[in-house]
Every structure is written in C-alpha cells, then in structure tokens.
Coordinates of C-alpha atoms (C1' of nucleotides) in Angstrom, one line a residue:
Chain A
X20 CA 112.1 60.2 21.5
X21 CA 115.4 57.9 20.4
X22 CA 115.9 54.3 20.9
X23 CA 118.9 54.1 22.8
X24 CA 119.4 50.5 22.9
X25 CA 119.0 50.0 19.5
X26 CA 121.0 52.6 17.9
X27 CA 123.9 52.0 15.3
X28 CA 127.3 51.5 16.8
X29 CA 129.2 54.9 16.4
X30 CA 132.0 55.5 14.2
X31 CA 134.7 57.7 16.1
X32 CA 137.8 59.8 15.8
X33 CA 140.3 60.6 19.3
X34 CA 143.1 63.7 18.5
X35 CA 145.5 63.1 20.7
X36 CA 149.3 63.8 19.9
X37 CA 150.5 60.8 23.0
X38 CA 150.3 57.6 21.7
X39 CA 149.7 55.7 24.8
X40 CA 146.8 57.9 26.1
X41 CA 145.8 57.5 22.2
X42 CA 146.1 53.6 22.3
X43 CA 144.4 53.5 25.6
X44 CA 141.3 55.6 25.0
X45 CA 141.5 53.5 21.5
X46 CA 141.5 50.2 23.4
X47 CA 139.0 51.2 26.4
X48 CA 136.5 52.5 23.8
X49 CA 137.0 49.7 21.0
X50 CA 135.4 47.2 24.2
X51 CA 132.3 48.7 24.0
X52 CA 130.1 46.9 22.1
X53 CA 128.2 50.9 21.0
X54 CA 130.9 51.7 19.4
X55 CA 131.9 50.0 15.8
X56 CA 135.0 51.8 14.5
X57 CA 137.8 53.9 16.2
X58 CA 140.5 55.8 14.3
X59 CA 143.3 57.8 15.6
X60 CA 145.3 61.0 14.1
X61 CA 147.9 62.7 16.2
X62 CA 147.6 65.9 14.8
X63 CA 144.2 68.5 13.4
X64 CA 145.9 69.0 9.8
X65 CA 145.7 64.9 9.3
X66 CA 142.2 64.5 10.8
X67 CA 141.5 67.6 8.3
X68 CA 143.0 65.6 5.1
X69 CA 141.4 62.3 6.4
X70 CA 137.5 64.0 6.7
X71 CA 137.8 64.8 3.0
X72 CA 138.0 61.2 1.9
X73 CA 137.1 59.0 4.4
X74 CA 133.7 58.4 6.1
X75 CA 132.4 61.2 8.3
X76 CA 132.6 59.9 11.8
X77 CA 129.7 60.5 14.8
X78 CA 132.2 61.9 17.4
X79 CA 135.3 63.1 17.6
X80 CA 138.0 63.3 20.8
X81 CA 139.9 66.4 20.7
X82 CA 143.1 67.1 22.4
X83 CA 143.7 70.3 23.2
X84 CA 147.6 71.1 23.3
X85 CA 148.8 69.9 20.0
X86 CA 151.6 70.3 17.4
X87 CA 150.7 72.9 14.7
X88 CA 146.5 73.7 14.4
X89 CA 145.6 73.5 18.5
X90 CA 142.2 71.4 19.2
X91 CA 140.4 74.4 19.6
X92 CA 141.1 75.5 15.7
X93 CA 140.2 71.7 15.2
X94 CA 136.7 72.0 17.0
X95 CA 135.9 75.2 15.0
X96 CA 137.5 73.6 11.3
X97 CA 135.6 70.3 12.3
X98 CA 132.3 72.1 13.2
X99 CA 132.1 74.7 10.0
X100 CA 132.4 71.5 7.7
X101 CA 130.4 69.2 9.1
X102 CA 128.1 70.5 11.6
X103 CA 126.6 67.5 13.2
X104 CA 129.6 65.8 13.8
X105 CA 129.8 65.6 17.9
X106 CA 133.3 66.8 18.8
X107 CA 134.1 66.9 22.7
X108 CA 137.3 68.2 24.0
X109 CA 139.5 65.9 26.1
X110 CA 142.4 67.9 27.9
X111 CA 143.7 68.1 31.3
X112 CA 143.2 72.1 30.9
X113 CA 140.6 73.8 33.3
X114 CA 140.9 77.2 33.2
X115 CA 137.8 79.3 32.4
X116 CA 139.1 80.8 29.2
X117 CA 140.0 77.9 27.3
X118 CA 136.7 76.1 28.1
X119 CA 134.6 79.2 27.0
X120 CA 137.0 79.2 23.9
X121 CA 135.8 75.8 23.0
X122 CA 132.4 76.1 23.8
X123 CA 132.1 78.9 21.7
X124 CA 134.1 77.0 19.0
X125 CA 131.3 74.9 19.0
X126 CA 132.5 71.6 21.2
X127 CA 129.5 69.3 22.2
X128 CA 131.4 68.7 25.4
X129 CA 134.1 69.1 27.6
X130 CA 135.8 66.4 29.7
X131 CA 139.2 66.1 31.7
X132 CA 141.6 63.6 31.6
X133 CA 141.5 63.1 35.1
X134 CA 138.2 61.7 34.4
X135 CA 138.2 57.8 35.7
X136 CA 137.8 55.5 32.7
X137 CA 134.9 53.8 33.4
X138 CA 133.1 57.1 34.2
X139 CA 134.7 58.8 31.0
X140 CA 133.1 55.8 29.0
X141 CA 130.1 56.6 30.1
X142 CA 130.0 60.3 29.7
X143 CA 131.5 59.7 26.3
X144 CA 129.1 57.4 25.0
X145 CA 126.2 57.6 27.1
X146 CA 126.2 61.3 27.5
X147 CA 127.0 62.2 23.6
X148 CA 123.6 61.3 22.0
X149 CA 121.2 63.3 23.9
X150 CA 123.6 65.8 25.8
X151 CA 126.7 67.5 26.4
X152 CA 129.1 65.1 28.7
X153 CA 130.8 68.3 30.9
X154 CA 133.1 67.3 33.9
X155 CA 131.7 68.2 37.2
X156 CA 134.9 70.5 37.5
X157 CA 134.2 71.9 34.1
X158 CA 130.5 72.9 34.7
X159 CA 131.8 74.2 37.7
X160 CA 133.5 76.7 36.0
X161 CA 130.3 77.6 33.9
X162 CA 128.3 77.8 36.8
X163 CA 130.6 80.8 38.2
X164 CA 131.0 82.4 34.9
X165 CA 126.8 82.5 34.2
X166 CA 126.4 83.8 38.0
X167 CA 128.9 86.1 37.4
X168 CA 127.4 87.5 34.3
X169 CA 124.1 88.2 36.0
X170 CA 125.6 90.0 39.2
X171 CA 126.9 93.1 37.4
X172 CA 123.7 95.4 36.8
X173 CA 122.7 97.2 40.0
X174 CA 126.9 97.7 40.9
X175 CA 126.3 101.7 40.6
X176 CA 123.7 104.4 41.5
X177 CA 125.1 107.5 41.4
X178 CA 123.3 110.1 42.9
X179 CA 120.9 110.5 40.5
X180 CA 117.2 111.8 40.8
X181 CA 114.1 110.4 39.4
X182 CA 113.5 112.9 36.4
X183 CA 117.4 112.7 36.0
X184 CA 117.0 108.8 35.7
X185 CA 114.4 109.7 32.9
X186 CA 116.2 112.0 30.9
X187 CA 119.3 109.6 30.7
X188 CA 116.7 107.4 29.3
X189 CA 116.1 109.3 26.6
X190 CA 119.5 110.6 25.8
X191 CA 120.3 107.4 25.5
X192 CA 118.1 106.4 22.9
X193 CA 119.1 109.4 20.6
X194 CA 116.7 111.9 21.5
X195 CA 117.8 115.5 21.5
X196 CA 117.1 118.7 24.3
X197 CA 113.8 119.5 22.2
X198 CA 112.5 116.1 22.1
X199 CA 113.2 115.2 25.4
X200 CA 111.7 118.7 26.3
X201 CA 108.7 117.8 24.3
X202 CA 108.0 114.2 25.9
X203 CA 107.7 115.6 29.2
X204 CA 106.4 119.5 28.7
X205 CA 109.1 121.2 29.7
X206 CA 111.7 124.0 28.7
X207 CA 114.4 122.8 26.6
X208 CA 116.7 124.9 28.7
X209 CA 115.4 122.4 31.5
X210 CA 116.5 119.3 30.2
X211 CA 119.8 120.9 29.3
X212 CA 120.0 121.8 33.1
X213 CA 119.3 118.4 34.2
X214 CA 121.5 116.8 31.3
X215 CA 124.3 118.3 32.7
X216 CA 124.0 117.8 36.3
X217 CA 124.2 114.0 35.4
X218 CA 127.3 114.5 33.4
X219 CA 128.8 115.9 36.3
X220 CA 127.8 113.4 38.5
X221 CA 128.5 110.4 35.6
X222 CA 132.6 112.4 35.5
X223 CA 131.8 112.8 32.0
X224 CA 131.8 115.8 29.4
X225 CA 129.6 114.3 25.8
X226 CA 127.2 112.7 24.1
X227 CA 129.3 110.1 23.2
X228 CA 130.8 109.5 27.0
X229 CA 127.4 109.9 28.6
X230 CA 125.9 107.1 26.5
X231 CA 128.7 104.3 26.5
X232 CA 128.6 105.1 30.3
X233 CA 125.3 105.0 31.1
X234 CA 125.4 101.7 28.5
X235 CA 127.8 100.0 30.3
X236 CA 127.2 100.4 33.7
X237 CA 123.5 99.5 34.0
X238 CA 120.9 101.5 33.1
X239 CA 119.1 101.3 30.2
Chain F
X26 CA 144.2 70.2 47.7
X27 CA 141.6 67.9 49.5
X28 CA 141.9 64.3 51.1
X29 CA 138.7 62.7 48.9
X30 CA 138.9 59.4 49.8
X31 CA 139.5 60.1 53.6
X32 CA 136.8 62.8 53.5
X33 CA 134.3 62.8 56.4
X34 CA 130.7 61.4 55.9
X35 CA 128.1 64.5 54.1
X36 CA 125.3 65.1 56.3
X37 CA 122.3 65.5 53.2
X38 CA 118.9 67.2 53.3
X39 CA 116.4 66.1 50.6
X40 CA 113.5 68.8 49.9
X41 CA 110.8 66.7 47.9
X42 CA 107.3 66.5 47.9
X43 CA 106.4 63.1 46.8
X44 CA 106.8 60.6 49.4
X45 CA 108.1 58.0 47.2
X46 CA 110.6 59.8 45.0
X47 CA 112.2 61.4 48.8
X48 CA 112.0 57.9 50.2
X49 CA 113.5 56.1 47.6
X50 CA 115.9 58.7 47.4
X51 CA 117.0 58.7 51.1
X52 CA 117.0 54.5 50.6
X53 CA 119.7 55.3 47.8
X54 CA 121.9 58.0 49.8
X55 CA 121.4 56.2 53.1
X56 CA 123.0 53.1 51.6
X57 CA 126.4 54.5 50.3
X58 CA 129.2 54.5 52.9
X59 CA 129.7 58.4 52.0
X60 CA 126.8 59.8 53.6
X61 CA 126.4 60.2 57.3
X62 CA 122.7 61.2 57.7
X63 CA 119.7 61.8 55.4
X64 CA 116.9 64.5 56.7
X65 CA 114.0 65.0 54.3
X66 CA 111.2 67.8 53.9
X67 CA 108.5 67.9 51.8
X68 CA 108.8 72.0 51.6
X69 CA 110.9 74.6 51.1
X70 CA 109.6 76.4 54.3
X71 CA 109.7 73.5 56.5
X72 CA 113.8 73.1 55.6
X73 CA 114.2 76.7 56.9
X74 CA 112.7 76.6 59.9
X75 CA 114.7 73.3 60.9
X76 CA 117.9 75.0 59.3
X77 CA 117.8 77.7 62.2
X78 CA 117.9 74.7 64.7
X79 CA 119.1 71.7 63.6
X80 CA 123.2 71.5 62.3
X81 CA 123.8 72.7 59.1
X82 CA 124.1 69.8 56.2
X83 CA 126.8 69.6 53.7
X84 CA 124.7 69.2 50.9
X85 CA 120.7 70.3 50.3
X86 CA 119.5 68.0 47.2
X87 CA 116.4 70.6 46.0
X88 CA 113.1 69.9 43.9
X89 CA 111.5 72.5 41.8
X90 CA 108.2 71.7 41.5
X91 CA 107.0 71.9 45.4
X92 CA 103.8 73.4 47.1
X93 CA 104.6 77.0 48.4
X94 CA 107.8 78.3 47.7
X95 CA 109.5 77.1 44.8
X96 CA 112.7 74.9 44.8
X97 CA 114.7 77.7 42.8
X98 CA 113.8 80.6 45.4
X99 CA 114.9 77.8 48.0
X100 CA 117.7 78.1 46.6
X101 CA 118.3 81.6 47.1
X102 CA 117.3 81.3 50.6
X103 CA 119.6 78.5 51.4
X104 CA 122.3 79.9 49.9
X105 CA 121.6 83.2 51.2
X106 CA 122.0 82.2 54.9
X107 CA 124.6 79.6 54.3
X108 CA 126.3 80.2 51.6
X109 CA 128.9 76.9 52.0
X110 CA 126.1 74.3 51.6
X111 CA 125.8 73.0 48.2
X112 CA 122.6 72.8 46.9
X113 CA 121.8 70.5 43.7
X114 CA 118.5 70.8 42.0
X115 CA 117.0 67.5 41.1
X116 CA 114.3 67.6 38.9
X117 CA 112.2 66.4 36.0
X118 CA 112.1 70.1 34.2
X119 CA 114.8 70.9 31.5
X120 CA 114.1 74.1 29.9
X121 CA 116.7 76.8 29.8
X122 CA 114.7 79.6 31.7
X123 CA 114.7 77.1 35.1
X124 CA 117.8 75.6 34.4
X125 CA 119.7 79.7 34.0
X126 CA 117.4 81.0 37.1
X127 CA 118.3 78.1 39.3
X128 CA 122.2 78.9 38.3
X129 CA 121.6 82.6 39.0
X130 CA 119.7 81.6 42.7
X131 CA 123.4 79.9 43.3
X132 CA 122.3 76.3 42.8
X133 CA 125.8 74.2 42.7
X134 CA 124.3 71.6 40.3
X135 CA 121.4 70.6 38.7
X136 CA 120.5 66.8 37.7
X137 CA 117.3 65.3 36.1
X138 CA 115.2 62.8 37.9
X139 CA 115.5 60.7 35.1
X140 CA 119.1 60.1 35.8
X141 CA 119.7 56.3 36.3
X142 CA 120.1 55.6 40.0
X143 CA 123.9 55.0 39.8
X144 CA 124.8 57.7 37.9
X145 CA 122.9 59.9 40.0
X146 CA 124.5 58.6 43.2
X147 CA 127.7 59.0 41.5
X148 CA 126.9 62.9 40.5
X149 CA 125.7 63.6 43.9
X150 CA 128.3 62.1 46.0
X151 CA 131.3 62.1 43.4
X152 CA 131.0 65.5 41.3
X153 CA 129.9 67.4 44.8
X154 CA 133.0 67.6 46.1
X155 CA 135.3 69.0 43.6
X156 CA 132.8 70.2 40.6
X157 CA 129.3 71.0 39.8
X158 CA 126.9 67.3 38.7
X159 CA 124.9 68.1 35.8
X160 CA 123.0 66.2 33.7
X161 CA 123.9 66.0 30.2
X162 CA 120.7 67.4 28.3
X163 CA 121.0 70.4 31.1
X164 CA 124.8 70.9 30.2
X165 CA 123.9 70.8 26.4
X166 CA 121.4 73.6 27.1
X167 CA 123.8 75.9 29.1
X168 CA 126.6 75.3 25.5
X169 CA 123.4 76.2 23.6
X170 CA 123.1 79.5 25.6
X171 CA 127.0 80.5 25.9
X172 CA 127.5 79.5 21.9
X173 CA 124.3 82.3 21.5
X174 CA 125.6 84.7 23.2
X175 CA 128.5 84.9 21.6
X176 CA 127.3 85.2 18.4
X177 CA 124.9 88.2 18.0
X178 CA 128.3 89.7 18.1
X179 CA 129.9 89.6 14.5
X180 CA 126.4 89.0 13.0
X181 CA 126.9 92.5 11.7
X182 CA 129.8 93.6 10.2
X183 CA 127.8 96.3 7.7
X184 CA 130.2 97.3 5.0
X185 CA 132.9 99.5 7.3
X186 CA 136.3 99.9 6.1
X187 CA 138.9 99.4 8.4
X188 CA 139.8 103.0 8.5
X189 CA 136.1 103.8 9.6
X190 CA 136.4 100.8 12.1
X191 CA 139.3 102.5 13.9
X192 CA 137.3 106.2 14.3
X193 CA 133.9 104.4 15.4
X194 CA 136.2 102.9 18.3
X195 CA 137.5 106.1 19.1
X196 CA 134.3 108.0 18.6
X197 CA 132.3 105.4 21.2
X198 CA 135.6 106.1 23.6
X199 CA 134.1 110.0 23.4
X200 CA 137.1 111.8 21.3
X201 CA 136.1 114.5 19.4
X202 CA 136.7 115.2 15.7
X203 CA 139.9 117.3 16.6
X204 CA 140.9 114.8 18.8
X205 CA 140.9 112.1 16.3
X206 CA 142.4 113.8 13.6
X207 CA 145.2 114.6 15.9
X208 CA 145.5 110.9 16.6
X209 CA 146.3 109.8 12.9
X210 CA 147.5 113.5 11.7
X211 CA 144.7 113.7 9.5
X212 CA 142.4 117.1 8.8
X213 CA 139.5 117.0 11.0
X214 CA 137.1 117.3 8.1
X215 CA 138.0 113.9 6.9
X216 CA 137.4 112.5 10.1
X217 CA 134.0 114.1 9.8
X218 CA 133.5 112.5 6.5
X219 CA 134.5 109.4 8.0
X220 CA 132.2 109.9 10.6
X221 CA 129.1 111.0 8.5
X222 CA 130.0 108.0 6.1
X223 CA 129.7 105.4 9.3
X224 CA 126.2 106.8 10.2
X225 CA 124.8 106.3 7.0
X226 CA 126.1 102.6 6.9
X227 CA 125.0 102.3 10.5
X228 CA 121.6 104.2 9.7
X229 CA 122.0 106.9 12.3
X230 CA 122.2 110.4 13.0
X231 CA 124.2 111.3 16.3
X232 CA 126.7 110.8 18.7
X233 CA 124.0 108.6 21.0
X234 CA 122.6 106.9 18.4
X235 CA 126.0 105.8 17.1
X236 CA 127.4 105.0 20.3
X237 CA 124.4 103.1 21.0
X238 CA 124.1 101.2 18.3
X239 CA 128.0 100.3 18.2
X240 CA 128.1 99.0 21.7
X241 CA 124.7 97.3 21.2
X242 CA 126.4 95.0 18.4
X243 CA 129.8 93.8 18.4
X244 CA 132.5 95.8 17.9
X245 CA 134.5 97.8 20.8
Chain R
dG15 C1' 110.3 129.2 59.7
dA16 C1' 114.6 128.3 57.6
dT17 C1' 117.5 125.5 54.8
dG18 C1' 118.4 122.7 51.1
dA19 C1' 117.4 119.6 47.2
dG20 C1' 114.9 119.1 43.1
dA21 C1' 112.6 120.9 39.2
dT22 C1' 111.7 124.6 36.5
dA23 C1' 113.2 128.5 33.2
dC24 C1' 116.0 132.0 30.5
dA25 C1' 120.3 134.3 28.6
dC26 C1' 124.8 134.2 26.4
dC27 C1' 128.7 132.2 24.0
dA28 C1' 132.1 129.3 21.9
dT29 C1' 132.5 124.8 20.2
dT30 C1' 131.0 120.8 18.1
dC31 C1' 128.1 118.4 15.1
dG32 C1' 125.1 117.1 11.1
dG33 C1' 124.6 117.7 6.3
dT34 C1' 126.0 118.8 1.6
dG35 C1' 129.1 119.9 -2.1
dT36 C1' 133.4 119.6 -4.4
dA37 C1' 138.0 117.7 -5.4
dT38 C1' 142.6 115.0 -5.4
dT39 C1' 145.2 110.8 -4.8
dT40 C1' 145.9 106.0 -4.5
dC41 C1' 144.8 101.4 -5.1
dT42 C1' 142.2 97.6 -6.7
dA43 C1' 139.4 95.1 -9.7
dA44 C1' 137.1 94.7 -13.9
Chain Y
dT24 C1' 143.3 101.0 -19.1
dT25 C1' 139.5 102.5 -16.9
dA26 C1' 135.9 102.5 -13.4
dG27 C1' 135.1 102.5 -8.6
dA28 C1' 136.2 102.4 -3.8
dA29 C1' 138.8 104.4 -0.1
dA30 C1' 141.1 108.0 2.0
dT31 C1' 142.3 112.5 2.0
dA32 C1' 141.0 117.7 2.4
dC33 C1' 138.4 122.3 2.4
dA34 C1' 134.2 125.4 2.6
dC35 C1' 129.8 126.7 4.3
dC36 C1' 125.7 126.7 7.2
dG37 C1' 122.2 125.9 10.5
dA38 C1' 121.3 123.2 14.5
dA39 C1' 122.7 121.0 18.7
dT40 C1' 125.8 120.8 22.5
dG41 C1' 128.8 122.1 26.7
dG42 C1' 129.5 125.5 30.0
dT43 C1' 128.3 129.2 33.2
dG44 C1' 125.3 132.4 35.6
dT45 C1' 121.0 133.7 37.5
dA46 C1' 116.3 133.1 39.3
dT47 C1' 111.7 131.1 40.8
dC48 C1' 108.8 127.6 43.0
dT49 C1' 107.8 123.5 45.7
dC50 C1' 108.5 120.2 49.0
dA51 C1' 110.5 117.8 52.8
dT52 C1' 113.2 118.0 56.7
dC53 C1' 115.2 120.1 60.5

DNA sequence: GATGAGATACACCATTCGGTGTATTTCTAA
DNA sequence: TTAGAAATACACCGAATGGTGTATCTCATC
C-alpha cells in the first residue's frame, strides 16, 4: 500500500551517448511535475565516477550501444552498488538475447525507443514504482522464451518399458546393480540385463552418458 | 511489416462473469474506432460452443476467476483450436503461479483489472497488434522469475581448481580416464586423482552421482 | 497354439572405477 | 625462505561396470 499521488518527486539519471535523444528524453521528462531532478552522462564510466559523489538517484535510463562499458555492464555495475536504484534499459534493440542479458543483469525494465513519448512517460514514471515498464514487443519476446522453456520435457520416449523406466530412475540417482537389485527383489544380474538394454536403446555406452542423457532429455 | 494505422477493425470476445465489469468493458471497447464488434460470455464453455459457429474473433479478452472451467484452461482451449487469436487475460490475480501457467496455456498477454481505463484500452488495442500488453506488477514478476532462474547457477562454485573444472566437463561428456589423459597428455592416474579429488569436494562417490550433481548445478 | 516381448536369472571376462598410499615439481603466499 | 596448494605420476586392490551368451517363465496377441 503506497501513496502514489503523494510521493516525492524522483531524482533521475538517462545514459544515452546522442545528445539530442538525451536532450529530448531530458526535456520531455523535466515537464513532469513527478519528477524533480534529471541528469545526463553520455557514457557508463562517467555515470560510475558521478554515483560515488553525488546523490544516489531513483531511476536510471540506460542506453544500450555505448562507447567503452555497454549499458548492460552499466545495469549490472549500477545494480551490485546500489541495489534499489531502478535502472530500465532504453534501446532500439529487440532481439531475445540482449533483453534476457539485461534482465538477468538485473534491469527493472525494458523499453524501446520506438515507444511514443507520451506513452514512454507513462511507462517510465507510472510503471517504475510498483512494476517493471516492458514494451509490448519486449514482453513478447519473454512470452515465447517462458513457453518455450516449458515445451521441452515429453520431446522423447524411446522405447523404453515400465521396469526399464524404473531402473533409469535409480541409476540416475547413484544407485548401483545391488541396490537397484535390492529395491525391487531381484537378481543383480537382472538389473544389469535391463541396464543395458536401455543403453542400447539411449545410443550410449556408461554411467556417465546414461545419466547426462537421461538428465537432459526428460526423465527424471 | 504491417499497415497499423490502416489496419481493419478487431472483431473482440469478452469472457467475464460479472455483468458489470463485461458491460463496462464492451462500453469501453465498443467506443474506440478500432474495434468492429464486441461479443461477451459469461463462461468459458459458452465461448466454445459459439466459437464452432459464429466467425472467429481477432482477439478473446479472458477472466480467470469464472464458474466452470477456468479462464487459464480457456486459454488452452482457445488457443488449441485457433491458434491465431490472441487471447489476453484480464484479471484481478497477480501471483506468479497464474501469471507463468496462463503464459504456458499460450495466453498473448495478461493485464490487471486494476489498470486505468485508458491505459487498458491502449494495452488492448495498441500493444495487441505488434507485442504482448502486460501490466507492470505482472512484468516485474516474470523479471523476478527469469533473474531466479538464472542464478541457482553459480551459487556453487565449491573450491575446484581450474584444472579439475576442465575434467568434470569432460567426465559429465562420458570420457573415460584414458580418454582424458590422452586429451591433455597426462598419465591416467592423475586424472584419476583429479577425479577422486572432485568427488570429495562435490561429496560424491560415482560416475552418476557426479554427473548428476554437476549438471544439476551450474557448470557444463 | 505359436510367436514375440518383457522380465527374470546365471556365467564369464576384460576394463574401468573407487579408494588409499606415496612422491616429485612448481608456484604462490605467508 | 618456507609452508601449502596444485599438478603430476605410479602401485595395488577389491568392487563395479560393459559386453556377450544362454535359458526360463509369463503374458498378450495373432
């Protein structure tokens, strides 16, 4: 429970190497009356000096393609230091990789430059206190990579019987012919038998195979 | 490449129980010069049967909480038989487990009711087209989850030197202790001292258990 | 009733593995 | 300079593994 009308004007910080996309975002978000100070670096390294002396801001604006230290470096320096700074990323990159990257840098957000200015206003300084402003084409692209993740498992059955399911189980978590022969009752001999019918079917010829297999194709 | 502003009118479907929220709802769509037509159902089971008939909409606007079957497994039958439509959850719950199961059942978006009316038009309408709406507090939990999951991965580093780094990676890939010494023309017995020094570090005592245990966190 | 798949069981053998001990060299840090 | 960590190397032993062959028994399906 905040007070969002009420709340102290925020101080911020835009990284952007252009000076007239810097001067604009610097002039469309000095307007707002939520916002009470804006200061501009055109490169990570200054922005890193600057944060030692100066006041710690609320957000920072990252650029992504920049001289020297790229924005991503600058999400992950800014984040290690000062952990509750908000810092969203401002780029006209899409692609998947970059926008995991920087989520996993720790960015609060993720918005495009294509973003209309009074939209990317709001986003900014509506969206920053109680969420994560994303781009509709951005979350987009998290959307397919979460579906994605999930689809994997049941790719492969192989031909594998019931007790041979079982046994793979067990190999898996470490136990050896005795064990597993123990657990169920039966010959050790057996579970050899059945151990190496599923290597044959798995293609593989060890231990070691048969578990980073079985690992990373489902099962278990 | 699309044509947005030339686009043709979206014929919508609202699935929502409570007659006000889907009345005020079709009041709001109905009104913007974007939308062709506005169907509403008050269930999930009602929408299907009408889907078989009536033309397919562009976009299915989706609650969670309905009587019957549940918004999110509307989802997955929606997008099961018609797999173009987009269908955005709208919907007062935020918690990750909905949120990630709705994104797994192929939702294309997912908004909060508490969403002021603009911005909600705006997501709906706007972000459809091109990108995926989201809220902001649901974006912040989906960062959340992708900045988790990639962490459990150097939590551990346990106290391997690089040498022992390089013959786990080869000893999960299934090579032998000849087979590695061969590789960096050392005597097989040191590998094996290698090998016997990464189990105790790892607290193991086999091939499966190490394999196991090194694909389980981090490293190859 | 025959055929085949699945599960069971035993034998044999070479290789690999797990565990322990000892020892040398090099390099770094105290 | 000295102590310790890291990497190297060899020996020995019992246990586990991989590979192959053979042989029942049961059950379902043809």
């Amino acid at each position: 429970m905040s007070t969002p009308s009420a709340s102290r004007p925020l101080d911020l910080i835009i990284v952007e190497d252009q000076k007239e996309v810097r001067e604009g975002l610097r002039y469309l978000l000095g307007l707002d009356p939520r916002v009470n100070m804006v200061r501009t670096y055109d490169r990570v390294e200054t922005l890193l000096d600057a944060l030692d002396t100066l006041p710690t801001p609320d957000l920072v604006l990252m650029d992504i393609g920049l001289p020297g230290m790229s924005g991503i470096e600058g999400v992950r320096a800014v984040k290690k230091r000062f952990p509750s700074v908000s810092v969203i990323i401002l780029t006209v990159f899409e692609d998947t990789d970059r926008i995991l990257e920087s989520i996993r840098a720790g960015a609060n957000g993720y918005l495009l430059k294509s973003t209309k200015p009074d939209i990317l206003l709001e986003q900014i300084l509506g969206a920053a206190k109680e969420g994560s402003p994303l781009s509709p084409r951005v979350a987009k692209r998290l959307l397919e990579e979460i579906q994605e993740s999930g689809e994997q498992s049941s790719l492969s059955d192989y031909g594998l019987t019931p007790r041979e399911r079982q046994i793979l189980t067990d190999v898996v978590n470490g136990f050896t012919y005795r064990e597993i022969a123990a657990r169920y009752n039966i010959a050790a001999s057996t579970v050899k038998k059945h151990i190496l019918h599923i290597y044959q079917k798995l293609d593989v010829s060890s231990r070691a195979e048969f578990v980073r297999k079985a690992i990373r194709e489902k099962l278990v």
